[in-house]
Amino acid sequence: MSKRKKMSSFRKGLLIYIGIFVLIAVIALSVLYGFLHAYEQSRPDTAVLNYISVLEQNGLTEEGEKALAELDENLQSREESMELLSAKMQALTCRKDSKRSSQGELFYNLYSDDQCIGYVGLKNSDKTAFGFTFYEVAEEEFDFSAFTNSVTRTIPADYQLFVNGQRLDESYITDEEVKYETLSGFYEHYDNIPTLVSYESGKFIGDAQVTIKDADGSEVAEENLNEAYYLNNCHEDTASRISDFADDFIDRYVFFCANTNKNEYANYDYLLGLVKPDSPLQDRMYNAFWAFGYTTVYSCDIVSRNINLISDLGDYYLVDYSYTTETVSNGGSALEDSNVRFLISDNDGTLLAEAIYNY
């Protein structure tokens, strides 16, 4: 067996120097890593990103639980709401609020899908390393209202409102006496004129699926949710009868107002043949009667006319009427457009006008 050759002093020294160099290099790299890590951790952006990472891992925060408690579980189950809200807590981003930040405290707004959901405030902590001071969260606030939705609609009392497939019952009504703008001139004298009903749903997350059905249970398109559609409900045969009466009434009404024959007494009696006694319209015509004796209109002819709407209001019929007259007076000939709405009642088969206003 051959004898093992002893290592020379040179080689031993070289290995020792290499070992020392490697050790120094490892220590230097460790110190450098610690320095860089401390620097990175001391940056406020890093503190916010760490905070966001915890939020994404832990899911709903206490504020999120509070938001869930405010949601309407009749329109959206708690499980579905929690799933949707948890999804919103993923992939959060932050932006420094420079206007709000100061030397003593930094503020960052938190965003989900570019919607601000709250903010965090940072301040210097007692923790330091390599001369760097770390930041810690000093305050936080969340507002999840950007994710929530609700539905408000004003519809006739016999219509039905559905949100996310659920019908809103009477508990969702906020106002049962919303006046029609179209009927605004009649509420002063009548308490049995139809009104609208306002609904407001509870809160839920995401887009709303809204369905409205009329009194017959037929779905109403969104573009038809207006007063003209609601009030256009008169049966064709009844509308024809009302239309004939309306033309006759407007003829007498214009003749009375123009007073071209300077016989206001006869014109007044002629108009009263189509007016219900002791009605607001009779009072109005009587008050106007005295002024028409001083008119200087020589002729007044209806040159065009149109019935815009006939509506069955239950106790009354509404007529929305437009007409154009050509008048001749001291100032010459002139065309004038007029728009009136008037109420008609059926008095044991006899139609009579009760109230009128111009618009």
CSV table of C-alpha atoms in Angstrom, one decimal:
chain,number,residue,atom,x,y,z
A,1,MET,CA,0.0,0.0,0.0
A,2,SER,CA,1.3,3.4,-1.0
A,3,LYS,CA,1.7,6.1,1.5
A,4,ARG,CA,-0.6,9.3,1.1
A,5,LYS,CA,1.3,12.3,0.2
A,6,LYS,CA,1.2,15.1,2.7
A,7,MET,CA,-0.4,18.5,1.7
A,8,SER,CA,2.1,21.2,1.3
A,9,SER,CA,2.0,24.3,3.4
A,10,PHE,CA,1.2,26.4,0.4
A,11,ARG,CA,-1.9,24.5,-0.4
A,12,LYS,CA,-3.0,24.5,3.2
A,13,GLY,CA,-2.6,28.3,3.3
A,14,LEU,CA,-4.5,28.7,0.0
A,15,LEU,CA,-7.4,26.7,1.2
A,16,ILE,CA,-7.6,28.7,4.4
A,17,TYR,CA,-7.6,32.0,2.5
A,18,ILE,CA,-10.3,30.7,0.2
A,19,GLY,CA,-12.4,29.6,3.1
A,20,ILE,CA,-12.0,33.0,4.8
A,21,PHE,CA,-12.9,34.7,1.5
A,22,VAL,CA,-16.0,32.6,1.0
A,23,LEU,CA,-17.0,33.2,4.6
A,24,ILE,CA,-16.5,37.0,4.2
A,25,ALA,CA,-18.5,36.9,1.0
A,26,VAL,CA,-21.4,35.0,2.5
A,27,ILE,CA,-21.4,37.4,5.5
A,28,ALA,CA,-21.3,40.4,3.1
A,29,LEU,CA,-24.1,39.0,0.9
A,30,SER,CA,-26.2,38.3,4.0
A,31,VAL,CA,-25.6,41.8,5.3
A,32,LEU,CA,-26.4,43.2,1.8
A,33,TYR,CA,-29.5,41.1,1.6
A,34,GLY,CA,-30.6,42.3,5.0
A,35,PHE,CA,-29.9,45.8,4.0
A,36,LEU,CA,-31.9,45.6,0.8
A,37,HIS,CA,-34.7,43.8,2.6
A,38,ALA,CA,-34.8,46.4,5.3
A,39,TYR,CA,-34.8,49.1,2.7
A,40,GLU,CA,-37.6,47.4,0.8
A,41,GLN,CA,-39.7,46.9,3.9
A,42,SER,CA,-39.2,50.5,5.0
A,43,ARG,CA,-40.9,51.7,1.9
A,44,PRO,CA,-44.5,52.8,2.4
A,45,ASP,CA,-45.6,51.1,-0.8
A,46,THR,CA,-44.4,47.8,0.5
A,47,ALA,CA,-46.3,48.3,3.7
A,48,VAL,CA,-49.5,48.9,1.8
A,49,LEU,CA,-48.9,45.9,-0.5
A,50,ASN,CA,-48.3,43.7,2.5
A,51,TYR,CA,-51.5,44.9,3.9
A,52,ILE,CA,-53.4,44.2,0.7
A,53,SER,CA,-51.9,40.7,0.6
A,54,VAL,CA,-53.3,39.9,4.0
A,55,LEU,CA,-56.7,41.2,2.9
A,56,GLU,CA,-56.7,39.0,-0.2
A,57,GLN,CA,-55.7,36.0,1.8
A,58,ASN,CA,-58.1,36.5,4.7
A,59,GLY,CA,-61.1,37.5,2.5
A,60,LEU,CA,-63.9,39.5,4.1
A,61,THR,CA,-62.8,42.0,6.8
A,62,GLU,CA,-64.9,43.2,9.7
A,63,GLU,CA,-66.2,46.0,7.5
A,64,GLY,CA,-67.1,43.5,4.8
A,65,GLU,CA,-69.2,41.6,7.3
A,66,LYS,CA,-70.9,44.9,8.2
A,67,ALA,CA,-71.7,45.5,4.6
A,68,LEU,CA,-73.2,42.0,4.2
A,69,ALA,CA,-75.5,42.8,7.2
A,70,GLU,CA,-76.9,45.8,5.3
A,71,LEU,CA,-77.9,43.8,2.2
A,72,ASP,CA,-81.4,42.6,1.4
A,73,GLU,CA,-81.4,38.8,1.6
A,74,ASN,CA,-84.8,38.7,0.0
A,75,LEU,CA,-83.2,39.8,-3.2
A,76,GLN,CA,-79.9,38.1,-2.9
A,77,SER,CA,-78.8,35.2,-0.6
A,78,ARG,CA,-76.1,35.9,1.9
A,79,GLU,CA,-74.0,33.2,0.4
A,80,GLU,CA,-74.2,34.8,-3.1
A,81,SER,CA,-73.4,38.2,-1.6
A,82,MET,CA,-70.4,36.9,0.3
A,83,GLU,CA,-69.1,35.2,-2.9
A,84,LEU,CA,-69.5,38.4,-4.9
A,85,LEU,CA,-67.9,40.6,-2.2
A,86,SER,CA,-65.0,38.2,-1.6
A,87,ALA,CA,-64.3,38.3,-5.4
A,88,LYS,CA,-64.1,42.1,-5.2
A,89,MET,CA,-61.4,41.8,-2.5
A,90,GLN,CA,-59.1,40.1,-5.0
A,91,ALA,CA,-56.5,41.9,-7.1
A,92,LEU,CA,-56.7,45.1,-5.1
A,93,THR,CA,-54.6,48.1,-6.1
A,94,CYS,CA,-53.5,51.2,-4.2
A,95,ARG,CA,-52.7,54.8,-5.0
A,96,LYS,CA,-51.1,57.4,-2.8
A,97,ASP,CA,-53.4,60.2,-1.8
A,98,SER,CA,-50.9,63.1,-2.1
A,99,LYS,CA,-53.4,65.7,-1.1
A,100,ARG,CA,-54.3,64.0,2.2
A,101,SER,CA,-50.8,62.8,3.1
A,102,SER,CA,-48.4,64.7,5.3
A,103,GLN,CA,-44.9,64.3,6.7
A,104,GLY,CA,-46.3,62.5,9.7
A,105,GLU,CA,-48.8,60.2,8.0
A,106,LEU,CA,-49.2,58.8,4.5
A,107,PHE,CA,-52.6,57.8,3.1
A,108,TYR,CA,-53.3,55.3,0.3
A,109,ASN,CA,-56.6,54.8,-1.4
A,110,LEU,CA,-57.6,51.2,-2.1
A,111,TYR,CA,-59.2,50.2,-5.4
A,112,SER,CA,-61.1,47.2,-6.8
A,113,ASP,CA,-61.9,47.4,-10.5
A,114,ASP,CA,-60.9,51.0,-10.4
A,115,GLN,CA,-63.6,51.7,-7.7
A,116,CYS,CA,-62.3,53.2,-4.5
A,117,ILE,CA,-63.4,51.0,-1.6
A,118,GLY,CA,-61.5,52.7,1.3
A,119,TYR,CA,-58.1,53.9,2.4
A,120,VAL,CA,-55.3,53.1,4.8
A,121,GLY,CA,-53.2,55.5,6.8
A,122,LEU,CA,-49.5,54.7,7.5
A,123,LYS,CA,-47.2,56.1,10.2
A,124,ASN,CA,-43.6,55.3,11.3
A,125,SER,CA,-43.4,52.4,13.7
A,126,ASP,CA,-40.9,51.6,16.5
A,127,LYS,CA,-39.3,48.9,14.4
A,128,THR,CA,-36.0,49.8,12.7
A,129,ALA,CA,-33.2,48.0,10.8
A,130,PHE,CA,-30.0,49.3,9.2
A,131,GLY,CA,-31.1,52.8,10.1
A,132,PHE,CA,-34.4,52.4,8.2
A,133,THR,CA,-37.7,52.9,10.0
A,134,PHE,CA,-40.6,50.7,9.1
A,135,TYR,CA,-44.2,51.8,8.5
A,136,GLU,CA,-47.3,50.4,10.1
A,137,VAL,CA,-51.0,50.8,9.5
A,138,ALA,CA,-52.4,53.5,11.8
A,139,GLU,CA,-56.0,53.6,10.5
A,140,GLU,CA,-58.2,52.1,7.9
A,141,GLU,CA,-61.7,52.6,6.5
A,142,PHE,CA,-63.8,50.8,4.0
A,143,ASP,CA,-66.8,51.8,2.0
A,144,PHE,CA,-68.4,49.0,-0.1
A,145,SER,CA,-71.2,51.1,-1.4
A,146,ALA,CA,-69.6,51.2,-4.9
A,147,PHE,CA,-70.4,47.5,-5.2
A,148,THR,CA,-74.0,47.7,-3.9
A,149,ASN,CA,-77.1,48.5,-5.9
A,150,SER,CA,-80.7,49.3,-5.3
A,151,VAL,CA,-83.8,49.9,-7.4
A,152,THR,CA,-86.3,52.8,-7.2
A,153,ARG,CA,-89.3,52.9,-9.5
A,154,THR,CA,-92.5,54.9,-9.6
A,155,ILE,CA,-95.3,53.0,-11.2
A,156,PRO,CA,-99.2,52.8,-11.1
A,157,ALA,CA,-100.6,51.1,-8.0
A,158,ASP,CA,-101.9,48.1,-10.0
A,159,TYR,CA,-98.5,47.4,-11.6
A,160,GLN,CA,-95.9,44.9,-10.1
A,161,LEU,CA,-92.2,45.5,-9.7
A,162,PHE,CA,-89.7,42.5,-9.7
A,163,VAL,CA,-86.1,42.8,-8.8
A,164,ASN,CA,-83.8,39.9,-9.3
A,165,GLY,CA,-86.8,37.7,-9.9
A,166,GLN,CA,-88.4,38.7,-6.5
A,167,ARG,CA,-91.6,40.8,-6.4
A,168,LEU,CA,-91.4,43.8,-4.2
A,169,ASP,CA,-94.4,43.8,-1.8
A,170,GLU,CA,-96.0,46.7,0.1
A,171,SER,CA,-93.1,46.8,2.6
A,172,TYR,CA,-90.9,48.3,-0.1
A,173,ILE,CA,-93.4,51.2,-0.9
A,174,THR,CA,-92.0,54.6,0.1
A,175,ASP,CA,-94.8,56.8,-1.2
A,176,GLU,CA,-98.3,55.9,-2.2
A,177,GLU,CA,-99.5,59.3,-3.3
A,178,VAL,CA,-97.1,60.4,-6.1
A,179,LYS,CA,-99.0,62.8,-8.3
A,180,TYR,CA,-99.0,62.4,-12.1
A,181,GLU,CA,-97.5,65.4,-13.8
A,182,THR,CA,-100.1,65.0,-16.5
A,183,LEU,CA,-102.9,65.3,-13.9
A,184,SER,CA,-101.3,68.1,-11.8
A,185,GLY,CA,-103.9,70.6,-12.6
A,186,PHE,CA,-106.7,68.5,-11.1
A,187,TYR,CA,-105.5,67.4,-7.7
A,188,GLU,CA,-106.4,70.8,-6.1
A,189,HIS,CA,-110.1,70.1,-6.7
A,190,TYR,CA,-110.4,66.3,-6.7
A,191,ASP,CA,-109.2,63.7,-4.1
A,192,ASN,CA,-110.1,60.7,-6.2
A,193,ILE,CA,-107.6,61.3,-9.1
A,194,PRO,CA,-105.2,58.4,-9.6
A,195,THR,CA,-101.7,58.6,-8.2
A,196,LEU,CA,-98.5,56.6,-8.6
A,197,VAL,CA,-96.6,54.4,-6.1
A,198,SER,CA,-92.9,54.7,-5.4
A,199,TYR,CA,-90.9,51.6,-4.5
A,200,GLU,CA,-87.3,51.3,-3.2
A,201,SER,CA,-85.6,48.0,-2.9
A,202,GLY,CA,-83.0,47.0,-0.4
A,203,LYS,CA,-79.3,46.9,-1.3
A,204,PHE,CA,-77.6,44.1,-3.2
A,205,ILE,CA,-74.3,43.5,-5.0
A,206,GLY,CA,-74.0,43.7,-8.7
A,207,ASP,CA,-76.4,44.7,-11.5
A,208,ALA,CA,-80.1,44.8,-11.1
A,209,GLN,CA,-82.5,42.6,-13.1
A,210,VAL,CA,-85.7,44.7,-13.1
A,211,THR,CA,-89.1,43.5,-14.5
A,212,ILE,CA,-92.3,45.5,-14.4
A,213,LYS,CA,-95.7,44.0,-15.2
A,214,ASP,CA,-99.0,45.8,-15.8
A,215,ALA,CA,-102.4,45.1,-14.3
A,216,ASP,CA,-102.9,42.3,-16.8
A,217,GLY,CA,-99.6,40.6,-15.9
A,218,SER,CA,-97.9,41.6,-19.1
A,219,GLU,CA,-94.3,42.7,-19.0
A,220,VAL,CA,-93.7,46.4,-19.7
A,221,ALA,CA,-90.6,47.5,-21.6
A,222,GLU,CA,-88.3,50.0,-19.9
A,223,GLU,CA,-88.9,52.6,-22.6
A,224,ASN,CA,-92.7,52.5,-21.9
A,225,LEU,CA,-92.3,53.5,-18.2
A,226,ASN,CA,-93.8,56.9,-18.6
A,227,GLU,CA,-97.1,58.6,-17.9
A,228,ALA,CA,-98.2,58.6,-21.5
A,229,TYR,CA,-98.1,54.8,-21.5
A,230,TYR,CA,-99.7,54.4,-18.0
A,231,LEU,CA,-102.6,56.7,-18.9
A,232,ASN,CA,-103.2,55.4,-22.4
A,233,ASN,CA,-105.8,52.8,-21.2
A,234,CYS,CA,-109.1,53.8,-22.6
A,235,HIS,CA,-111.2,51.2,-24.5
A,236,GLU,CA,-111.5,51.9,-28.2
A,237,ASP,CA,-115.3,52.3,-28.3
A,238,THR,CA,-115.3,54.5,-25.2
A,239,ALA,CA,-112.4,56.6,-26.7
A,240,SER,CA,-114.5,57.2,-29.8
A,241,ARG,CA,-117.4,58.5,-27.8
A,242,ILE,CA,-115.2,60.7,-25.7
A,243,SER,CA,-113.4,62.0,-28.8
A,244,ASP,CA,-116.7,63.2,-30.4
A,245,PHE,CA,-117.7,64.9,-27.1
A,246,ALA,CA,-114.2,66.5,-26.8
A,247,ASP,CA,-114.4,68.1,-30.4
A,248,ASP,CA,-117.9,69.5,-29.6
A,249,PHE,CA,-116.7,70.8,-26.2
A,250,ILE,CA,-113.6,72.5,-27.7
A,251,ASP,CA,-115.7,74.2,-30.4
A,252,ARG,CA,-118.0,75.7,-27.8
A,253,TYR,CA,-115.1,76.5,-25.4
A,254,VAL,CA,-113.2,78.4,-28.2
A,255,PHE,CA,-116.4,80.2,-29.3
A,256,PHE,CA,-117.1,81.3,-25.7
A,257,CYS,CA,-113.5,82.5,-25.1
A,258,ALA,CA,-113.3,84.4,-28.5
A,259,ASN,CA,-116.8,86.0,-28.1
A,260,THR,CA,-116.8,87.1,-31.7
A,261,ASN,CA,-120.5,87.8,-31.7
A,262,LYS,CA,-120.3,90.0,-28.6
A,263,ASN,CA,-123.0,88.0,-26.9
A,264,GLU,CA,-121.2,86.5,-23.9
A,265,TYR,CA,-124.5,85.6,-22.2
A,266,ALA,CA,-125.7,83.3,-25.0
A,267,ASN,CA,-122.2,81.9,-25.5
A,268,TYR,CA,-121.9,81.1,-21.8
A,269,ASP,CA,-125.2,79.3,-21.8
A,270,TYR,CA,-124.2,77.4,-24.9
A,271,LEU,CA,-121.0,76.2,-23.3
A,272,LEU,CA,-122.8,75.2,-20.0
A,273,GLY,CA,-124.8,72.7,-22.0
A,274,LEU,CA,-121.6,70.5,-21.9
A,275,VAL,CA,-120.4,71.5,-18.4
A,276,LYS,CA,-121.4,69.8,-15.2
A,277,PRO,CA,-123.2,72.2,-12.8
A,278,ASP,CA,-121.3,73.4,-9.7
A,279,SER,CA,-118.0,72.0,-11.1
A,280,PRO,CA,-114.6,73.7,-11.1
A,281,LEU,CA,-115.0,74.4,-14.8
A,282,GLN,CA,-118.3,76.2,-14.3
A,283,ASP,CA,-116.7,78.4,-11.7
A,284,ARG,CA,-113.8,79.1,-14.0
A,285,MET,CA,-116.0,80.0,-16.9
A,286,TYR,CA,-118.2,82.2,-14.8
A,287,ASN,CA,-115.2,84.1,-13.5
A,288,ALA,CA,-113.9,84.6,-17.0
A,289,PHE,CA,-117.4,85.5,-18.3
A,290,TRP,CA,-117.1,89.2,-17.4
A,291,ALA,CA,-113.8,89.8,-19.1
A,292,PHE,CA,-115.0,88.4,-22.5
A,293,GLY,CA,-117.4,91.3,-22.9
A,294,TYR,CA,-114.4,93.5,-23.7
A,295,THR,CA,-112.8,91.3,-26.4
A,296,THR,CA,-112.0,92.8,-29.8
A,297,VAL,CA,-111.8,89.5,-31.8
A,298,TYR,CA,-113.7,89.6,-35.1
A,299,SER,CA,-113.3,86.0,-36.0
A,300,CYS,CA,-111.7,82.9,-34.5
A,301,ASP,CA,-111.6,79.6,-36.4
A,302,ILE,CA,-110.0,76.3,-35.4
A,303,VAL,CA,-107.7,75.4,-38.3
A,304,SER,CA,-106.2,72.2,-36.8
A,305,ARG,CA,-106.9,69.9,-33.9
A,306,ASN,CA,-105.5,66.8,-32.3
A,307,ILE,CA,-106.4,64.6,-29.4
A,308,ASN,CA,-103.1,63.5,-27.8
A,309,LEU,CA,-104.5,61.2,-25.2
A,310,ILE,CA,-107.8,59.8,-23.8
A,311,SER,CA,-107.5,58.1,-20.4
A,312,ASP,CA,-109.9,56.2,-18.3
A,313,LEU,CA,-109.3,57.4,-14.7
A,314,GLY,CA,-112.0,55.4,-13.1
A,315,ASP,CA,-114.4,58.2,-12.0
A,316,TYR,CA,-113.4,60.5,-14.9
A,317,TYR,CA,-112.0,60.6,-18.4
A,318,LEU,CA,-108.9,62.7,-19.2
A,319,VAL,CA,-108.6,64.3,-22.6
A,320,ASP,CA,-105.3,65.9,-23.7
A,321,TYR,CA,-106.2,68.2,-26.6
A,322,SER,CA,-104.1,70.4,-28.9
A,323,TYR,CA,-105.6,72.9,-31.4
A,324,THR,CA,-104.6,75.9,-33.5
A,325,THR,CA,-106.8,78.9,-34.0
A,326,GLU,CA,-106.7,81.7,-36.5
A,327,THR,CA,-108.0,84.9,-35.1
A,328,VAL,CA,-108.6,88.3,-36.7
A,329,SER,CA,-108.6,91.3,-34.4
A,330,ASN,CA,-107.5,95.0,-34.5
A,331,GLY,CA,-103.9,93.8,-34.8
A,332,GLY,CA,-104.7,91.6,-37.9
A,333,SER,CA,-104.6,87.9,-38.4
A,334,ALA,CA,-102.7,85.6,-36.1
A,335,LEU,CA,-102.3,81.8,-35.5
A,336,GLU,CA,-102.2,80.6,-31.9
A,337,ASP,CA,-101.4,77.1,-30.6
A,338,SER,CA,-103.2,75.9,-27.5
A,339,ASN,CA,-102.8,72.8,-25.3
A,340,VAL,CA,-105.5,71.9,-22.8
A,341,ARG,CA,-106.3,69.0,-20.5
A,342,PHE,CA,-109.8,68.5,-19.2
A,343,LEU,CA,-111.8,66.0,-17.2
A,344,ILE,CA,-115.1,64.5,-18.4
A,345,SER,CA,-117.6,62.6,-16.2
A,346,ASP,CA,-120.3,60.2,-17.3
A,347,ASN,CA,-123.6,61.3,-15.7
A,348,ASP,CA,-126.0,58.4,-16.3
A,349,GLY,CA,-125.0,58.3,-19.9
A,350,THR,CA,-124.5,62.0,-20.4
A,351,LEU,CA,-121.0,63.2,-20.8
A,352,LEU,CA,-120.1,66.6,-19.1
A,353,ALA,CA,-116.8,68.4,-18.7
A,354,GLU,CA,-115.8,69.2,-15.1
A,355,ALA,CA,-112.4,70.8,-15.1
A,356,ILE,CA,-109.8,72.2,-17.5
A,357,TYR,CA,-106.4,73.7,-17.5
A,358,ASN,CA,-103.9,75.0,-20.1
A,359,TYR,CA,-100.3,73.8,-20.3
